[in-house]
Amino acid sequence: MEHMEADDRVLHFVLIFEEPDSYMGKEMILDMSSCSNILLRRVDVTSADGLVIAEKFSIDMRAVPQVMLSTISQQPRVVDVNMKTRYFYVYQLELLPEVGKPKAKLNWQFSNNVDTSQGPLNGNSNIKDHMSINWERSYLADIESAMNYMFTVEVSANKKLDGKKLEAVKKLVEAFVQTKDHFPGRSSTRRFMEGLNGWLADRSSIHYDVWSAYLQSAKGFPKANHMWVGCSSDQPTLRGYPCGLWTMFHALSVACSNAKVKDSHLFYDAMTGYILNFFSCLECRKNFGKEIQEIEFDSEADDQHASMLWLWRLHNSVNKRLHNHSTTEDQSHPKLQFPTEEDCSHCQHPAVVASKKFNKLKDHLRIWDEQYVVEYLKQRYSVQNLLNDYLDDDEIAVGEPELKNGKRIRLRNLPILDPSSQQHSYIKSPLFSPSLTSIDFNLCLFFWITSLCFALYVYHNVSARGIPYLSRKIVRTPSTMY
């Protein structure tokens, strides 16, 4: 840092120490490119020069990525964040004196495709009126934007695709193709995936230039003509791609279920393979790896809803961990357990407690009824229910949303399901079976406590009567006196 000429020095100079397969540094540089009085540089800790610089600043190689900040007239310091992600670091850097709010954050990856003819971006979206967005529904535009970013940014960040990474891409594309008529997208996008699946089949390695050329020439490749719709936020750094990725995977899990894909592990392998190999947030990758160890996937005897429910449990687990503990949480769209009671009044209900001592806890003890959760997920993420608003192309192949009595389904008004009906699958909960109601549960609890009290009573009486009897018996035995 001291080698910079005095005239060239900026107020804040930032070094981003990271491994070569990470591109958080590149994204941060682009995010902050519109800011003043700050300069960012990326350091590859595996290169010879990188090792020298890292040693000079006492960077712990086991703790990368790390960000070092040097401000004029101050000692260099490590930027501390709660989670080592692009969003946390950018948030801290934009708080520095005389830096200002970045204008390019999260916008650069769509700069060639975003339609700004109707005005500047509003937060992370170029939709002027957010009041027109139906937040209870999911939008195909978000899924297409996620696909675009996924292939053109995260996968394309690799100079060469081979081994596990290439297999992860193949598995993801195969999962989309296997959904057939339930493909969560337009027919043109489906044809693109089918073509990509055939193109990938016999390849053992793919260089970046070959991959990039294919994407540019392939017909039907999803173009992000709007930033985000259901995943939009007033803040440029919030929601956006992570939200779009969740939406895409939820829609894919539902499509696999609706298509009755034979390989019950296909979706699980596709999603975990992609996140662990390509997701740009390395800290998130590590957390995801821990999360899937705790939320294990169980094919549940080839239950066709297993993937949907596993992803739903995983998503709620992540929301629980991040809610009120993350600067990536949009206060207008908090990370709550979903579906909420407003969205699905039958999906969860409070546990009925047998003792007054636990009355204060009953509002916090809620039981999920997974047959209704499945119905909610299908109504929200099935292809026929994805909203196709804000898609400029003439071809809209996802069909009109399902109608009920001539009106669009409102997800918060799920019908009362009859568990015996053949129309709906019977879902087994890992904690409480749908056939075991809260009343049944509390009756079991009551009988268990009663049985325990009776056993303690018997033990107490036997002990009280048995000891004197034994004492009298001992006294009468002459040999015991010696």
XYZ file of C-alpha atoms in Angstrom:
482
model
C 0.000 0.000 0.000
C 2.880 2.344 0.783
C 4.168 1.874 -2.779
C 1.277 3.933 -4.176
C 2.248 7.450 -5.140
C 0.826 10.196 -2.961
C -1.150 11.703 -5.835
C -2.623 8.321 -6.717
C -3.663 7.287 -3.252
C -7.345 7.217 -2.435
C -8.892 7.728 0.966
C -9.709 4.035 1.399
C -7.726 1.163 -0.090
C -9.072 -2.387 0.223
C -7.371 -5.744 -0.338
C -9.588 -8.825 -0.693
C -7.719 -12.027 0.163
C -9.385 -15.114 -1.279
C -8.821 -18.442 -3.003
C -8.629 -18.593 -6.820
C -12.011 -20.314 -7.240
C -13.798 -17.555 -5.341
C -15.110 -14.548 -7.200
C -16.489 -12.616 -4.251
C -13.663 -10.128 -4.760
C -14.563 -9.543 -8.408
C -18.189 -8.978 -7.456
C -17.236 -6.546 -4.684
C -15.033 -4.593 -7.072
C -17.919 -4.266 -9.531
C -20.372 -3.441 -6.738
C -18.214 -0.570 -5.490
C -17.100 0.658 -8.907
C -19.480 3.631 -8.807
C -18.297 4.794 -5.367
C -15.747 7.511 -4.811
C -12.681 7.661 -2.557
C -12.256 3.886 -2.417
C -10.182 1.400 -4.403
C -10.508 -2.394 -4.175
C -8.002 -5.014 -5.281
C -8.236 -8.815 -5.212
C -5.380 -10.983 -3.884
C -5.070 -14.652 -4.847
C -3.631 -16.258 -1.707
C -2.277 -19.245 -3.659
C -0.075 -17.161 -5.968
C 3.530 -16.290 -5.126
C 2.806 -12.544 -4.872
C -0.372 -13.245 -2.931
C 1.496 -15.289 -0.346
C 3.991 -12.460 0.160
C 1.245 -9.866 0.630
C -0.757 -12.169 2.930
C 2.328 -12.798 5.069
C 3.069 -9.086 5.267
C -0.398 -8.375 6.689
C -0.425 -11.512 8.876
C -3.413 -12.976 7.070
C -4.501 -16.343 8.432
C -4.648 -18.559 5.351
C -7.123 -20.857 7.082
C -9.589 -17.995 7.538
C -9.904 -16.650 3.991
C -11.702 -14.826 2.578
C -10.526 -11.803 4.523
C -10.743 -8.116 3.702
C -8.035 -5.664 4.745
C -8.836 -1.939 4.866
C -6.290 0.858 4.821
C -7.478 4.425 5.341
C -5.096 7.388 5.031
C -3.518 8.311 8.377
C -4.778 5.074 9.957
C -3.304 1.627 10.495
C -4.553 -1.154 8.192
C -7.224 -3.300 9.801
C -9.254 -6.375 9.009
C -12.905 -5.672 8.215
C -14.985 -7.652 10.700
C -18.382 -8.967 9.578
C -20.891 -11.408 11.016
C -20.771 -13.531 7.870
C -18.030 -13.476 5.253
C -20.151 -12.743 2.229
C -20.135 -10.136 -0.473
C -23.238 -8.444 0.931
C -21.836 -8.033 4.446
C -18.520 -6.650 3.233
C -20.102 -4.225 0.767
C -22.462 -3.016 3.485
C -19.504 -2.242 5.773
C -17.515 -0.516 3.035
C -20.372 1.754 1.999
C -20.505 3.061 5.584
C -16.971 4.441 5.298
C -16.601 8.257 5.243
C -16.969 9.908 1.834
C -17.677 6.663 -0.025
C -21.415 6.955 -0.647
C -23.993 4.433 -1.747
C -22.978 2.172 -4.640
C -25.128 2.573 -7.747
C -23.878 -0.551 -9.479
C -24.494 -3.114 -6.751
C -26.050 -6.303 -8.086
C -26.815 -4.587 -11.377
C -23.702 -5.331 -13.400
C -24.544 -8.945 -14.226
C -27.716 -7.881 -15.997
C -26.407 -4.685 -17.562
C -26.757 -6.039 -21.107
C -30.263 -7.426 -20.647
C -32.127 -5.178 -18.223
C -34.839 -3.033 -19.741
C -34.362 0.498 -18.403
C -36.406 2.214 -21.068
C -39.168 2.888 -18.556
C -36.894 4.556 -16.051
C -34.010 3.912 -13.636
C -33.778 0.941 -11.327
C -35.930 0.962 -8.203
C -33.817 -0.796 -5.581
C -32.788 -4.006 -7.349
C -35.624 -3.868 -9.891
C -36.674 -1.655 -12.800
C -40.356 -2.132 -11.947
C -41.558 1.309 -10.991
C -44.632 0.371 -9.000
C -43.895 -2.314 -6.401
C -47.520 -2.022 -5.302
C -48.482 -3.926 -8.448
C -46.532 -7.003 -7.327
C -48.508 -9.906 -5.879
C -46.258 -10.998 -3.015
C -48.356 -14.108 -2.346
C -47.399 -15.587 -5.717
C -44.195 -16.561 -7.495
C -43.056 -15.100 -10.810
C -41.503 -16.850 -13.773
C -39.399 -13.732 -14.364
C -37.566 -14.383 -11.077
C -36.842 -17.975 -12.111
C -35.520 -16.876 -15.508
C -33.362 -14.188 -13.897
C -31.940 -16.795 -11.502
C -31.221 -19.183 -14.396
C -29.496 -16.401 -16.309
C -27.279 -15.439 -13.375
C -26.605 -19.068 -12.528
C -25.243 -19.949 -15.965
C -23.656 -16.646 -17.042
C -22.058 -15.636 -13.741
C -21.573 -18.490 -11.288
C -20.915 -21.362 -13.704
C -19.084 -19.075 -16.122
C -16.708 -17.980 -13.357
C -14.869 -21.284 -13.820
C -12.127 -21.353 -16.432
C -12.753 -25.054 -16.905
C -15.658 -27.335 -16.051
C -14.694 -30.910 -15.276
C -14.937 -33.515 -12.536
C -17.464 -32.807 -9.790
C -18.368 -29.383 -11.152
C -19.257 -30.676 -14.590
C -21.238 -33.537 -13.053
C -23.127 -31.013 -10.900
C -24.137 -29.016 -13.996
C -25.196 -32.199 -15.817
C -27.288 -33.344 -12.857
C -29.037 -29.977 -12.543
C -29.874 -29.812 -16.242
C -31.068 -33.430 -16.173
C -33.411 -32.634 -13.285
C -35.007 -29.834 -15.298
C -35.352 -32.054 -18.386
C -36.930 -34.916 -16.403
C -39.842 -32.677 -15.376
C -41.112 -32.806 -18.982
C -44.537 -31.134 -19.298
C -44.221 -29.822 -15.737
C -41.035 -27.907 -16.571
C -41.067 -24.670 -14.488
C -40.688 -22.308 -17.416
C -41.607 -21.494 -20.964
C -41.391 -24.065 -23.735
C -38.472 -22.161 -25.290
C -36.524 -22.457 -22.028
C -37.417 -26.141 -21.844
C -36.034 -26.668 -25.352
C -32.869 -24.834 -24.315
C -32.435 -27.195 -21.331
C -33.051 -30.250 -23.513
C -30.487 -29.022 -26.025
C -27.986 -28.270 -23.257
C -28.559 -31.729 -21.779
C -27.680 -33.370 -25.097
C -24.685 -31.057 -25.618
C -23.273 -31.909 -22.178
C -23.830 -35.669 -22.409
C -20.521 -36.829 -23.932
C -18.282 -34.052 -22.656
C -15.702 -34.718 -19.931
C -14.442 -31.133 -19.724
C -15.529 -27.732 -21.012
C -13.412 -24.585 -21.199
C -14.906 -21.197 -20.414
C -14.791 -19.883 -23.990
C -16.643 -22.974 -25.289
C -19.259 -22.688 -22.543
C -19.736 -18.963 -23.109
C -20.039 -19.399 -26.873
C -22.720 -22.050 -26.431
C -24.810 -19.836 -24.152
C -24.620 -16.943 -26.584
C -25.672 -19.047 -29.570
C -28.251 -21.342 -27.934
C -31.879 -20.562 -28.697
C -34.266 -20.160 -25.803
C -31.622 -19.165 -23.258
C -33.527 -17.190 -20.565
C -32.837 -13.484 -20.841
C -33.285 -11.340 -17.735
C -35.250 -8.439 -19.163
C -36.340 -7.285 -15.717
C -34.249 -7.445 -12.598
C -36.603 -9.008 -10.057
C -40.337 -9.077 -9.402
C -41.412 -11.223 -6.449
C -37.760 -11.120 -5.338
C -37.442 -7.356 -5.641
C -36.402 -5.091 -2.788
C -36.092 -1.376 -2.185
C -32.477 -2.074 -1.202
C -30.128 -3.024 -4.066
C -28.171 -5.559 -1.963
C -31.134 -7.477 -0.540
C -33.114 -10.468 -1.841
C -32.581 -10.632 -5.620
C -30.567 -13.659 -6.736
C -30.652 -15.701 -3.468
C -34.440 -15.277 -3.413
C -34.654 -16.170 -7.097
C -32.562 -19.282 -6.513
C -34.873 -20.440 -3.693
C -37.860 -19.807 -5.969
C -36.287 -21.753 -8.814
C -35.445 -24.760 -6.650
C -38.885 -24.799 -5.010
C -40.477 -24.764 -8.460
C -38.114 -27.532 -9.607
C -38.900 -29.716 -6.575
C -42.636 -29.336 -7.216
C -42.134 -30.068 -10.926
C -40.218 -33.274 -10.095
C -43.085 -34.306 -7.832
C -45.782 -33.503 -10.393
C -43.839 -35.312 -13.121
C -43.358 -38.315 -10.828
C -39.645 -38.475 -11.578
C -38.522 -42.038 -10.859
C -35.148 -41.133 -9.343
C -36.179 -39.867 -5.913
C -32.660 -38.524 -5.270
C -32.346 -36.605 -8.537
C -33.541 -33.268 -7.185
C -31.516 -33.578 -3.974
C -28.338 -34.399 -5.907
C -29.010 -31.580 -8.394
C -29.514 -28.874 -5.782
C -26.781 -29.882 -3.334
C -24.326 -30.418 -6.167
C -24.934 -26.947 -7.550
C -24.832 -25.066 -4.231
C -21.718 -26.843 -2.943
C -19.826 -26.325 -6.207
C -20.990 -22.992 -7.613
C -22.847 -20.743 -5.170
C -20.757 -17.577 -5.019
C -21.046 -17.090 -1.241
C -18.369 -19.406 0.192
C -19.535 -18.881 3.764
C -23.045 -19.806 2.640
C -21.676 -22.957 1.022
C -20.131 -24.021 4.316
C -23.337 -23.302 6.219
C -25.316 -25.180 3.592
C -23.044 -28.188 4.008
C -23.707 -28.174 7.759
C -27.427 -27.630 7.234
C -27.896 -30.649 4.980
C -26.155 -32.799 7.586
C -28.799 -31.757 10.106
C -31.766 -31.747 7.710
C -31.128 -35.129 6.154
C -32.851 -36.120 2.954
C -35.040 -39.177 3.245
C -36.666 -40.564 0.144
C -39.395 -41.903 2.459
C -39.940 -45.105 0.512
C -39.874 -43.251 -2.816
C -42.532 -40.814 -1.681
C -43.008 -38.407 -4.591
C -43.263 -35.463 -2.200
C -39.986 -36.162 -0.377
C -37.943 -33.543 -2.284
C -40.568 -30.839 -1.829
C -40.772 -31.394 1.919
C -37.015 -31.690 2.385
C -36.411 -28.364 0.641
C -39.237 -26.740 2.616
C -37.715 -27.938 5.929
C -34.263 -26.797 4.813
C -35.521 -23.350 3.783
C -37.308 -22.871 7.110
C -34.183 -23.983 8.969
C -32.119 -21.345 7.145
C -34.792 -18.698 7.773
C -34.801 -19.531 11.470
C -31.031 -19.154 11.662
C -30.938 -15.841 9.797
C -34.107 -14.150 11.103
C -33.132 -11.079 13.169
C -29.476 -12.138 12.962
C -28.507 -11.052 9.483
C -27.980 -7.754 7.699
C -29.123 -9.533 4.532
C -32.683 -9.651 5.869
C -35.114 -7.247 4.235
C -37.352 -5.834 6.965
C -40.167 -5.555 4.437
C -39.821 -9.276 3.727
C -38.551 -10.898 6.946
C -37.207 -14.443 6.931
C -40.166 -16.113 8.636
C -41.270 -19.723 8.887
C -43.431 -20.344 5.848
C -46.128 -20.703 4.883
C -47.380 -18.212 7.431
C -50.796 -18.581 8.993
C -52.079 -15.839 6.704
C -50.882 -17.712 3.610
C -52.116 -21.112 4.757
C -54.362 -21.220 7.795
C -54.449 -25.046 7.843
C -50.727 -25.679 7.443
C -49.901 -25.310 11.125
C -51.737 -25.159 14.416
C -50.724 -24.679 18.057
C -50.213 -27.748 20.198
C -52.871 -28.431 22.822
C -51.127 -28.790 26.194
C -52.431 -30.996 28.981
C -51.088 -28.932 31.865
C -51.764 -25.313 32.771
C -48.063 -24.959 33.529
C -47.342 -25.042 29.799
C -50.106 -22.658 28.697
C -47.583 -19.881 28.131
C -45.679 -22.107 25.710
C -48.580 -23.295 23.600
C -48.386 -20.353 21.188
C -44.758 -21.243 20.480
C -45.371 -24.975 20.072
C -46.807 -25.325 16.604
C -47.395 -28.502 14.674
C -47.065 -28.586 10.895
C -49.670 -30.507 8.946
C -47.599 -31.521 5.965
C -50.459 -32.591 3.740
C -51.540 -28.949 3.661
C -47.919 -27.809 3.252
C -47.651 -30.002 0.154
C -50.868 -28.527 -1.194
C -49.592 -25.004 -0.540
C -46.252 -25.677 -2.261
C -47.992 -27.185 -5.280
C -50.419 -24.301 -5.594
C -47.653 -21.734 -5.329
C -44.880 -23.319 -7.405
C -46.576 -25.534 -10.012
C -45.871 -24.229 -13.495
C -49.523 -23.416 -14.229
C -49.599 -21.152 -11.161
C -46.398 -19.217 -11.835
C -47.266 -15.659 -12.833
C -45.900 -14.690 -16.238
C -46.224 -10.935 -15.781
C -43.284 -8.769 -16.881
C -42.148 -11.240 -19.543
C -41.740 -9.266 -22.755
C -41.554 -12.169 -25.181
C -44.705 -13.109 -27.065
C -44.375 -16.768 -26.165
C -45.985 -17.484 -22.809
C -46.133 -21.249 -22.558
C -46.694 -21.700 -18.842
C -50.475 -21.360 -19.244
C -52.936 -19.411 -17.198
C -52.994 -19.857 -13.417
C -55.471 -22.424 -12.159
C -58.984 -21.127 -11.645
C -61.378 -21.980 -8.898
C -64.986 -20.955 -9.391
C -63.828 -18.651 -12.145
C -61.295 -16.878 -9.939
C -57.566 -17.199 -9.397
C -56.617 -19.306 -6.404
C -55.616 -17.313 -3.367
C -52.949 -19.305 -1.593
C -54.022 -18.157 1.825
C -57.444 -19.715 1.247
C -56.453 -23.343 0.853
C -59.417 -25.706 0.747
C -60.100 -28.068 3.631
C -58.573 -31.357 2.528
C -60.067 -34.734 3.257
C -57.160 -37.046 4.211
C -59.132 -40.023 2.908
C -59.582 -38.429 -0.499
C -57.624 -40.051 -3.304
C -57.111 -36.624 -4.793
C -54.436 -35.774 -2.260
C -51.493 -37.846 -1.137
C -51.223 -38.747 2.493
C -48.061 -37.184 3.878
C -46.255 -38.547 6.891
C -44.701 -35.978 9.183
C -41.357 -36.887 10.749
C -42.595 -35.614 14.109
C -46.347 -35.972 14.046
C -48.327 -38.061 11.625
C -51.358 -36.251 10.147
C -53.508 -39.035 11.633
C -52.198 -38.141 15.090
C -53.960 -34.962 16.144
C -52.906 -32.679 18.969
C -55.709 -34.170 21.120
C -54.316 -37.666 20.526
C -50.867 -36.439 21.393
C -51.999 -34.898 24.654
C -53.975 -38.015 25.610
C -50.790 -40.015 25.137
C -48.946 -37.497 27.276
C -51.639 -37.719 29.953
C -51.527 -41.517 30.104
C -47.753 -41.496 30.161
C -47.659 -39.112 33.132
C -50.395 -41.122 34.912
C -48.458 -44.349 34.380
C -45.277 -42.734 35.668
C -47.029 -41.474 38.811
C -48.521 -44.914 39.437
C -45.119 -46.574 39.041
C -43.557 -44.119 41.512
C -46.415 -44.749 43.954
C -45.921 -48.525 43.811
C -42.177 -48.183 44.185
C -42.546 -45.902 47.190
C -44.943 -48.249 48.997
C -42.917 -51.385 48.278
C -39.783 -49.679 49.540
C -41.519 -48.385 52.681
C -42.893 -51.815 53.595
C -40.000 -53.904 52.494
C -37.211 -52.406 54.631
C -38.767 -53.105 58.119
C -39.626 -56.639 57.008
C -36.063 -57.213 55.911
C -34.755 -55.716 59.156
C -36.852 -58.095 61.257
C -35.621 -60.989 59.173
C -31.990 -60.023 59.735
C -32.365 -59.762 63.523
C -33.714 -63.315 63.705
C -30.666 -64.753 61.969
C -27.999 -65.653 64.578
C -25.127 -65.639 62.104
C -25.674 -61.995 61.384
C -24.679 -61.059 64.949
C -21.034 -62.014 64.387
